[in-house]
Amino acid sequence: MKFSTLAVHAGQRPDVLTGAVCVPVTLTSTFAMDGIGKLRGEFEYARSDNPSRHALETSIAAIEYGKHALAFASGQAASTAVLDLLQPDDEIVATPNIYGGTYRLFHKVYNKYNIKINVAKDTTPDAIKKALTEKTVLVWGESPSNPLLDLLDIAKTAEHVHNFRNKNGVAPLLVIDNTFPSPAFQNPLLLGADIVTHSCTKYIGGHSDVIAGAVVVNDDAIYEKLKFYQNAAGAVPEPFSCFLLQRGIRTLPLRMKKHEENAYRVAEFLRGNSAVEAAFFPGFTDFPRHDLVKKQMSGLPGMISFKIHGGIDDVKKFFAGLKLIILAESLGGPETLICHPATMTHAALPENERAKIGITDNLIRLSVGIEDADDLVDDLREALIYRSR
Ligand SMILES: *Cc1c(COP(=O)(O)O)cnc(C)c1O
């Protein structure tokens, strides 16, 4: 079946017991047994598995074209599950531009297990290949990346990674954080990645009202390890969160199309405005590796970054001039959100690291929502005028 059909129906068939068209929110922590060792149904204890989460995991696996999905209490909990595949002294290769919280997890949590992070020189398969060492067990990438929207050739990177052998004689696993494009616009497993992670808080949930995450894989053995960890560590989403996510998934294809349409319009406006020093949007034909948009994606999410002329005070004044667009962390909701990566999403990076990857004080990130694009452009135009007053 095609994507939109899967988004509506996968894991969302009418309830067998009642005929309810929407998956019921099963609020129970535990399930009755008929005797020792005899489960009455499929479920035993809600942390291990429950009907609401099971349905959600079926949906997410289907829309990401993967065999197995596991849902977590946040995107960070999903990333942590993947990192649990590592042993002390293992190493990770990462692309330079990754989510600040992932950077923090690598550097401030996993460093105590002596897990080293080698950051590739840039976001190209060759730079990643050069960064691989005999201890590399995971390769971690984001495309488009957060916040500068760097594109990574996933198929080519998978080829390099899978041709490499570490000291255990095995190829490292390629992990792609697919939060930005969402499954509607990019499916890394189909491009050769081994593991896909999501912050479902963003486009999958899509309404700025739930925190959750997911991991999707094809390999049965990796799935079993992650499933064991999910139950053992217990960072699972509540049934009501699962319901909200499934409700979001049903309209994901529609929402993404509107985000994309608005993003093109807003990006063109920003690029043409004299107060804007630079605009970063993979849809620009002169954007670095723009060809990858056609090669590995079926559309672009509503993410744009831009630099305005001036420094932090100009950014503050510009933000103060916005009437519609909301200053807030996060992305992927119906409302347009704006943020300042240097002090918000990427504050976990030391200043010199931020500078190295282009996160300057005048960099602004925009998550373009699904409002009318005319109103968004008007708001931005007025605030840019206000800033220069
Ligand atoms: C938000 C985000 C995360 C973390 O997800 P949470 O749900 O906030 O824990 C990870 N990766 C990317 C790209 C994100 O945008």
Short mmCIF file of C-alpha atoms and ligand atoms in Angstrom, two decimals:
data_model
loop_
_atom_site.label_atom_id
_atom_site.label_comp_id
_atom_site.label_asym_id
_atom_site.label_seq_id
_atom_site.Cartn_x
_atom_site.Cartn_y
_atom_site.Cartn_z
CA MET A 1 0.00 0.00 0.00
CA LYS A 2 1.01 3.59 -0.57
CA PHE A 3 2.21 5.91 2.19
CA SER A 4 -1.04 7.84 2.84
CA THR A 5 -2.98 4.60 3.13
CA LEU A 6 -0.47 3.15 5.57
CA ALA A 7 -0.58 6.35 7.62
CA VAL A 8 -4.35 5.98 8.04
CA HIS A 9 -4.67 2.21 8.39
CA ALA A 10 -1.44 0.50 9.57
CA GLY A 11 -1.88 -0.46 13.23
CA GLN A 12 -5.21 1.39 13.18
CA ARG A 13 -7.78 -1.23 12.11
CA PRO A 14 -11.08 -1.37 14.02
CA ASP A 15 -10.86 -2.92 17.49
CA VAL A 16 -11.64 -6.65 17.34
CA LEU A 17 -13.63 -6.63 20.59
CA THR A 18 -15.81 -3.53 20.17
CA GLY A 19 -15.49 -2.45 16.55
CA ALA A 20 -14.17 0.95 17.68
CA VAL A 21 -12.72 2.57 14.56
CA CYS A 22 -10.03 4.40 16.54
CA VAL A 23 -7.56 2.40 18.62
CA PRO A 24 -8.86 2.52 22.23
CA VAL A 25 -6.61 4.05 24.89
CA THR A 26 -6.06 1.06 27.13
CA LEU A 27 -5.43 2.49 30.56
CA THR A 28 -4.26 -0.42 32.64
CA SER A 29 -0.89 -1.16 34.17
CA THR A 30 -1.38 -4.90 34.26
CA PHE A 31 -3.33 -7.79 32.66
CA ALA A 32 -5.19 -10.68 34.33
CA MET A 33 -3.75 -14.19 34.02
CA ASP A 34 -5.69 -17.47 33.92
CA GLY A 35 -3.10 -19.31 35.97
CA ILE A 36 0.62 -19.42 36.60
CA GLY A 37 2.38 -18.98 33.27
CA LYS A 38 -0.97 -18.63 31.48
CA LEU A 39 -1.64 -15.19 29.97
CA ARG A 40 -5.28 -14.52 29.15
CA GLY A 41 -4.39 -12.47 26.09
CA GLU A 42 -1.20 -11.17 24.48
CA PHE A 43 -0.21 -8.85 27.32
CA GLU A 44 1.18 -9.27 30.80
CA TYR A 45 2.43 -5.94 32.22
CA ALA A 46 2.06 -2.56 30.52
CA ARG A 47 5.74 -1.57 30.64
CA SER A 48 6.65 -4.72 28.73
CA ASP A 49 3.92 -4.22 26.14
CA ASN A 50 0.36 -2.93 25.97
CA PRO A 51 -2.32 -2.60 23.28
CA SER A 52 -1.95 1.17 22.76
CA ARG A 53 1.81 1.03 22.32
CA HIS A 54 1.65 -2.12 20.25
CA ALA A 55 -0.69 -0.41 17.78
CA LEU A 56 1.54 2.66 17.60
CA GLU A 57 4.65 0.56 17.00
CA THR A 58 2.84 -1.22 14.17
CA SER A 59 2.00 2.17 12.60
CA ILE A 60 5.52 3.55 12.89
CA ALA A 61 7.17 0.41 11.50
CA ALA A 62 4.81 0.53 8.51
CA ILE A 63 5.31 4.20 7.63
CA GLU A 64 9.09 3.91 7.99
CA TYR A 65 9.08 0.74 5.82
CA GLY A 66 10.81 -1.20 8.61
CA LYS A 67 10.17 -4.60 10.13
CA HIS A 68 10.14 -3.53 13.78
CA ALA A 69 9.48 -0.30 15.68
CA LEU A 70 9.82 0.45 19.37
CA ALA A 71 8.26 3.50 21.02
CA PHE A 72 9.93 5.45 23.82
CA ALA A 73 9.03 8.21 26.26
CA SER A 74 11.07 10.79 24.29
CA GLY A 75 13.39 11.11 21.33
CA GLN A 76 16.26 11.12 23.80
CA ALA A 77 15.05 7.86 25.38
CA ALA A 78 14.98 6.36 21.86
CA SER A 79 18.57 7.51 21.21
CA THR A 80 19.64 6.14 24.60
CA ALA A 81 18.23 2.72 23.67
CA VAL A 82 20.38 2.69 20.54
CA LEU A 83 23.47 3.78 22.50
CA ASP A 84 22.89 0.84 24.85
CA LEU A 85 24.07 -1.38 21.97
CA LEU A 86 27.59 -0.10 22.73
CA GLN A 87 30.18 -1.56 25.10
CA PRO A 88 32.77 0.47 27.06
CA ASP A 89 35.65 1.60 24.78
CA ASP A 90 33.52 1.42 21.64
CA GLU A 91 33.49 4.49 19.42
CA ILE A 92 30.88 6.48 17.52
CA VAL A 93 31.42 8.47 14.34
CA ALA A 94 29.00 11.40 14.05
CA THR A 95 28.27 14.02 11.44
CA PRO A 96 29.24 17.54 12.59
CA ASN A 97 25.76 19.04 12.71
CA ILE A 98 23.62 17.02 15.10
CA TYR A 99 20.88 17.82 17.59
CA GLY A 100 22.33 19.49 20.72
CA GLY A 101 20.73 16.96 23.05
CA THR A 102 22.34 14.08 21.15
CA TYR A 103 25.69 15.85 21.41
CA ARG A 104 25.11 16.22 25.17
CA LEU A 105 24.18 12.53 25.51
CA PHE A 106 27.39 11.49 23.72
CA HIS A 107 29.69 13.87 25.57
CA LYS A 108 28.20 14.20 29.04
CA VAL A 109 26.56 10.82 29.67
CA TYR A 110 28.29 8.14 27.59
CA ASN A 111 31.79 9.56 28.11
CA LYS A 112 31.81 7.87 31.53
CA TYR A 113 31.78 4.49 29.77
CA ASN A 114 34.85 5.67 27.87
CA ILE A 115 32.85 5.82 24.66
CA LYS A 116 34.59 8.16 22.26
CA ILE A 117 32.92 10.32 19.62
CA ASN A 118 34.78 11.05 16.41
CA VAL A 119 33.13 13.93 14.60
CA ALA A 120 33.59 13.76 10.84
CA LYS A 121 35.19 16.81 9.20
CA ASP A 122 32.04 17.52 7.19
CA THR A 123 28.75 15.90 6.17
CA THR A 124 30.04 13.82 3.26
CA PRO A 125 30.38 10.02 2.95
CA ASP A 126 34.13 10.43 2.40
CA ALA A 127 34.59 12.43 5.60
CA ILE A 128 32.66 9.75 7.48
CA LYS A 129 34.76 7.03 5.90
CA LYS A 130 37.95 8.83 7.02
CA ALA A 131 36.63 9.14 10.59
CA LEU A 132 36.02 5.37 11.00
CA THR A 133 38.44 3.59 13.36
CA GLU A 134 38.90 -0.05 14.35
CA LYS A 135 36.73 0.69 17.40
CA THR A 136 33.81 2.27 15.51
CA VAL A 137 30.56 0.46 16.29
CA LEU A 138 27.98 3.13 15.39
CA VAL A 139 27.84 5.86 12.78
CA TRP A 140 25.34 8.58 13.69
CA GLY A 141 23.93 10.96 11.11
CA GLU A 142 21.09 13.42 10.60
CA SER A 143 19.86 14.60 7.21
CA PRO A 144 18.77 17.35 6.87
CA SER A 145 20.73 18.21 10.01
CA ASN A 146 19.82 20.38 12.95
CA PRO A 147 20.04 23.39 12.65
CA LEU A 148 21.88 24.09 9.36
CA LEU A 149 20.08 21.46 7.26
CA ASP A 150 23.22 19.81 5.88
CA LEU A 151 22.39 16.93 3.58
CA LEU A 152 24.09 13.55 3.95
CA ASP A 153 24.11 11.01 1.11
CA ILE A 154 22.60 8.12 3.09
CA ALA A 155 22.99 5.36 0.46
CA LYS A 156 26.63 6.22 -0.24
CA THR A 157 27.41 6.48 3.49
CA ALA A 158 25.76 3.09 4.10
CA GLU A 159 27.94 1.59 1.39
CA HIS A 160 31.16 2.94 2.96
CA VAL A 161 30.12 1.93 6.47
CA HIS A 162 29.08 -1.57 5.44
CA ASN A 163 32.30 -2.19 3.52
CA PHE A 164 34.32 -1.34 6.62
CA ARG A 165 35.32 -3.92 9.27
CA ASN A 166 36.10 -2.90 12.85
CA LYS A 167 38.33 -4.91 15.19
CA ASN A 168 35.45 -7.29 15.94
CA GLY A 169 35.40 -8.08 12.23
CA VAL A 170 31.96 -6.54 11.76
CA ALA A 171 30.68 -3.48 9.95
CA PRO A 172 29.52 -0.55 12.12
CA LEU A 173 25.78 0.17 12.19
CA LEU A 174 24.51 3.27 10.42
CA VAL A 175 21.98 5.19 12.54
CA ILE A 176 19.95 7.99 10.98
CA ASP A 177 17.95 10.41 13.13
CA ASN A 178 15.05 10.93 10.73
CA THR A 179 13.17 13.48 12.86
CA PHE A 180 13.45 16.41 10.43
CA PRO A 181 12.20 14.85 7.18
CA SER A 182 9.76 12.50 8.98
CA PRO A 183 8.86 9.16 7.39
CA ALA A 184 6.68 11.06 4.89
CA PHE A 185 9.70 12.51 3.08
CA GLN A 186 12.60 10.12 3.73
CA ASN A 187 12.96 6.45 4.64
CA PRO A 188 16.60 5.73 5.61
CA LEU A 189 16.10 1.95 5.97
CA LEU A 190 15.24 1.80 2.27
CA LEU A 191 18.47 3.70 1.56
CA GLY A 192 20.62 1.19 3.49
CA ALA A 193 20.65 2.56 7.06
CA ASP A 194 20.49 -0.05 9.84
CA ILE A 195 18.65 1.94 12.51
CA VAL A 196 16.28 4.91 12.30
CA THR A 197 15.50 7.08 15.31
CA HIS A 198 12.76 9.66 15.71
CA SER A 199 11.74 12.35 18.07
CA CYS A 200 8.00 11.74 17.59
CA THR A 201 7.54 14.97 19.56
CA LYS A 202 8.07 16.78 16.26
CA TYR A 203 6.38 15.99 12.92
CA ILE A 204 5.04 12.50 13.77
CA GLY A 205 3.01 13.80 16.72
CA GLY A 206 2.67 17.02 14.78
CA HIS A 207 0.56 19.04 17.22
CA SER A 208 3.10 20.21 19.84
CA ASP A 209 1.28 18.30 22.57
CA VAL A 210 3.28 15.14 23.27
CA ILE A 211 6.87 14.06 24.02
CA ALA A 212 7.83 10.68 22.55
CA GLY A 213 10.40 8.84 20.46
CA ALA A 214 10.85 5.73 18.34
CA VAL A 215 13.48 3.40 16.92
CA VAL A 216 12.88 1.41 13.72
CA VAL A 217 15.02 -1.53 12.51
CA ASN A 218 14.86 -4.49 10.13
CA ASP A 219 17.34 -6.81 11.83
CA ASP A 220 15.67 -9.29 14.23
CA ALA A 221 18.70 -9.62 16.55
CA ILE A 222 19.09 -5.84 16.96
CA TYR A 223 15.35 -5.58 17.56
CA GLU A 224 15.51 -8.21 20.32
CA LYS A 225 18.33 -6.30 22.07
CA LEU A 226 16.45 -2.99 21.85
CA LYS A 227 13.20 -4.61 22.97
CA PHE A 228 14.98 -6.12 25.98
CA TYR A 229 16.40 -2.69 26.82
CA GLN A 230 13.01 -0.98 26.36
CA ASN A 231 11.47 -3.24 28.99
CA ALA A 232 14.52 -3.31 31.27
CA ALA A 233 15.05 0.47 31.36
CA GLY A 234 11.34 1.29 31.06
CA ALA A 235 11.37 4.72 29.35
CA VAL A 236 8.09 3.98 27.55
CA PRO A 237 5.31 6.35 26.42
CA GLU A 238 1.94 6.35 28.20
CA PRO A 239 -1.08 4.90 26.32
CA PHE A 240 -2.60 8.36 25.86
CA SER A 241 0.63 9.60 24.25
CA CYS A 242 0.45 6.59 21.92
CA PHE A 243 -3.10 7.57 20.98
CA LEU A 244 -2.05 11.17 20.24
CA LEU A 245 0.80 9.96 18.05
CA GLN A 246 -1.42 7.63 16.05
CA ARG A 247 -3.89 10.45 15.58
CA GLY A 248 -1.00 12.59 14.33
CA ILE A 249 0.26 9.90 11.95
CA ARG A 250 -3.10 9.77 10.15
CA THR A 251 -2.62 13.32 8.84
CA LEU A 252 1.19 13.24 8.53
CA PRO A 253 1.26 13.17 4.70
CA LEU A 254 -1.18 16.08 4.44
CA ARG A 255 0.58 18.16 7.05
CA MET A 256 4.03 17.60 5.54
CA LYS A 257 2.85 18.82 2.14
CA LYS A 258 1.62 22.07 3.67
CA HIS A 259 4.81 22.51 5.74
CA GLU A 260 6.80 22.05 2.54
CA GLU A 261 4.73 24.47 0.49
CA ASN A 262 4.99 27.15 3.19
CA ALA A 263 8.72 26.54 3.67
CA TYR A 264 9.48 27.22 -0.01
CA ARG A 265 7.52 30.44 0.17
CA VAL A 266 9.12 31.66 3.42
CA ALA A 267 12.64 30.62 2.34
CA GLU A 268 12.34 32.61 -0.90
CA PHE A 269 11.10 35.62 1.07
CA LEU A 270 14.00 35.43 3.55
CA ARG A 271 16.60 35.04 0.84
CA GLY A 272 15.30 38.14 -0.90
CA ASN A 273 15.20 40.36 2.21
CA SER A 274 18.09 42.81 2.67
CA ALA A 275 18.15 42.34 6.47
CA VAL A 276 18.98 38.66 5.96
CA GLU A 277 22.68 37.82 5.65
CA ALA A 278 22.16 34.19 4.60
CA ALA A 279 19.31 31.70 4.37
CA PHE A 280 19.77 27.92 4.60
CA PHE A 281 17.14 25.81 2.89
CA PRO A 282 17.87 22.57 0.99
CA GLY A 283 15.25 23.49 -1.61
CA PHE A 284 17.48 26.26 -3.01
CA THR A 285 19.06 24.91 -6.19
CA ASP A 286 22.45 26.31 -5.11
CA PHE A 287 22.28 24.70 -1.62
CA PRO A 288 25.25 22.33 -1.04
CA ARG A 289 24.40 18.80 -2.28
CA HIS A 290 20.92 19.97 -3.34
CA ASP A 291 20.79 16.96 -5.72
CA LEU A 292 20.23 14.74 -2.65
CA VAL A 293 16.78 16.28 -2.15
CA LYS A 294 15.62 14.57 -5.34
CA LYS A 295 17.81 11.51 -4.87
CA GLN A 296 16.77 10.44 -1.38
CA MET A 297 13.78 12.55 -0.32
CA SER A 298 10.24 12.97 -1.59
CA GLY A 299 9.85 16.45 -0.10
CA LEU A 300 11.23 18.94 2.41
CA PRO A 301 10.02 19.62 5.94
CA GLY A 302 9.28 23.16 7.14
CA MET A 303 12.78 23.75 8.47
CA ILE A 304 14.74 26.86 7.51
CA SER A 305 17.72 28.54 9.17
CA PHE A 306 18.90 32.06 8.51
CA LYS A 307 21.31 34.69 9.73
CA ILE A 308 20.29 38.30 10.07
CA HIS A 309 22.80 41.14 9.83
CA GLY A 310 24.10 42.08 13.26
CA GLY A 311 24.49 40.27 16.56
CA ILE A 312 22.51 39.00 19.51
CA ASP A 313 20.86 42.38 20.20
CA ASP A 314 19.50 42.51 16.67
CA VAL A 315 18.15 38.98 17.07
CA LYS A 316 16.44 40.00 20.33
CA LYS A 317 14.86 43.02 18.69
CA PHE A 318 13.71 40.95 15.70
CA PHE A 319 12.11 38.38 18.03
CA ALA A 320 10.40 41.18 19.98
CA GLY A 321 8.86 42.41 16.73
CA LEU A 322 7.14 39.11 15.90
CA LYS A 323 3.40 39.09 16.55
CA LEU A 324 2.30 35.71 15.18
CA ILE A 325 5.39 33.50 15.15
CA ILE A 326 6.17 32.03 18.56
CA LEU A 327 9.60 31.97 20.19
CA ALA A 328 9.97 28.41 21.49
CA GLU A 329 12.07 25.28 21.32
CA SER A 330 10.86 22.33 19.26
CA LEU A 331 9.52 22.03 15.73
CA GLY A 332 7.06 20.18 13.54
CA GLY A 333 3.82 21.54 15.03
CA PRO A 334 0.99 23.34 13.23
CA GLU A 335 2.18 26.73 14.54
CA THR A 336 5.35 28.39 13.25
CA LEU A 337 8.06 28.39 15.90
CA ILE A 338 11.28 30.36 15.89
CA CYS A 339 14.34 29.70 18.00
CA HIS A 340 17.88 30.81 18.68
CA PRO A 341 20.08 27.68 18.45
CA ALA A 342 23.13 29.19 20.19
CA THR A 343 21.23 29.75 23.45
CA MET A 344 18.42 27.21 23.06
CA THR A 345 18.60 23.91 21.13
CA HIS A 346 22.40 23.92 20.89
CA ALA A 347 23.31 25.55 24.21
CA ALA A 348 24.81 22.20 25.28
CA LEU A 349 27.68 22.73 22.82
CA PRO A 350 30.70 24.71 24.02
CA GLU A 351 31.09 28.04 22.19
CA ASN A 352 34.11 26.93 20.15
CA GLU A 353 32.26 23.80 18.98
CA ARG A 354 29.28 25.91 17.97
CA ALA A 355 31.51 28.30 16.04
CA LYS A 356 33.20 25.39 14.24
CA ILE A 357 29.89 24.17 12.82
CA GLY A 358 28.46 27.59 12.00
CA ILE A 359 26.07 28.13 14.91
CA THR A 360 26.74 31.84 15.32
CA ASP A 361 24.88 34.29 17.56
CA ASN A 362 22.95 35.70 14.59
CA LEU A 363 21.68 32.27 13.47
CA ILE A 364 17.93 31.73 13.74
CA ARG A 365 15.97 28.53 13.17
CA LEU A 366 12.45 28.51 11.90
CA SER A 367 9.96 25.64 11.99
CA VAL A 368 7.41 26.76 9.42
CA GLY A 369 3.91 25.68 10.41
CA ILE A 370 0.75 25.11 8.41
CA GLU A 371 -0.75 28.61 8.69
CA ASP A 372 -1.35 30.74 5.61
CA ALA A 373 2.08 31.60 4.19
CA ASP A 374 1.04 35.22 3.50
CA ASP A 375 0.57 35.82 7.23
CA LEU A 376 3.95 34.26 8.04
CA VAL A 377 5.76 36.38 5.47
CA ASP A 378 4.00 39.53 6.74
CA ASP A 379 5.01 38.78 10.32
CA LEU A 380 8.65 38.17 9.37
CA ARG A 381 8.77 41.28 7.17
CA GLU A 382 7.35 43.52 9.89
CA ALA A 383 9.71 42.13 12.55
CA LEU A 384 12.73 42.63 10.28
CA ILE A 385 11.68 46.26 9.79
CA TYR A 386 11.10 46.64 13.56
CA ARG A 387 14.61 45.30 14.20
CA SER A 388 16.27 48.04 12.14
CA ARG A 389 14.33 50.87 13.77
C1 LIG B 1 13.93 17.09 19.39
C2 LIG B 1 14.95 16.23 18.76
C3 LIG B 1 15.48 15.12 19.43
C4 LIG B 1 15.11 14.79 20.87
O1 LIG B 1 13.79 14.43 21.00
P1 LIG B 1 12.89 14.64 22.33
O2 LIG B 1 11.59 14.09 21.96
O3 LIG B 1 12.89 16.11 22.62
O4 LIG B 1 13.58 13.88 23.42
C5 LIG B 1 16.39 14.33 18.75
N1 LIG B 1 16.77 14.61 17.48
C6 LIG B 1 16.28 15.68 16.82
C7 LIG B 1 16.73 15.91 15.42
C8 LIG B 1 15.37 16.52 17.42
O5 LIG B 1 14.91 17.58 16.76
#
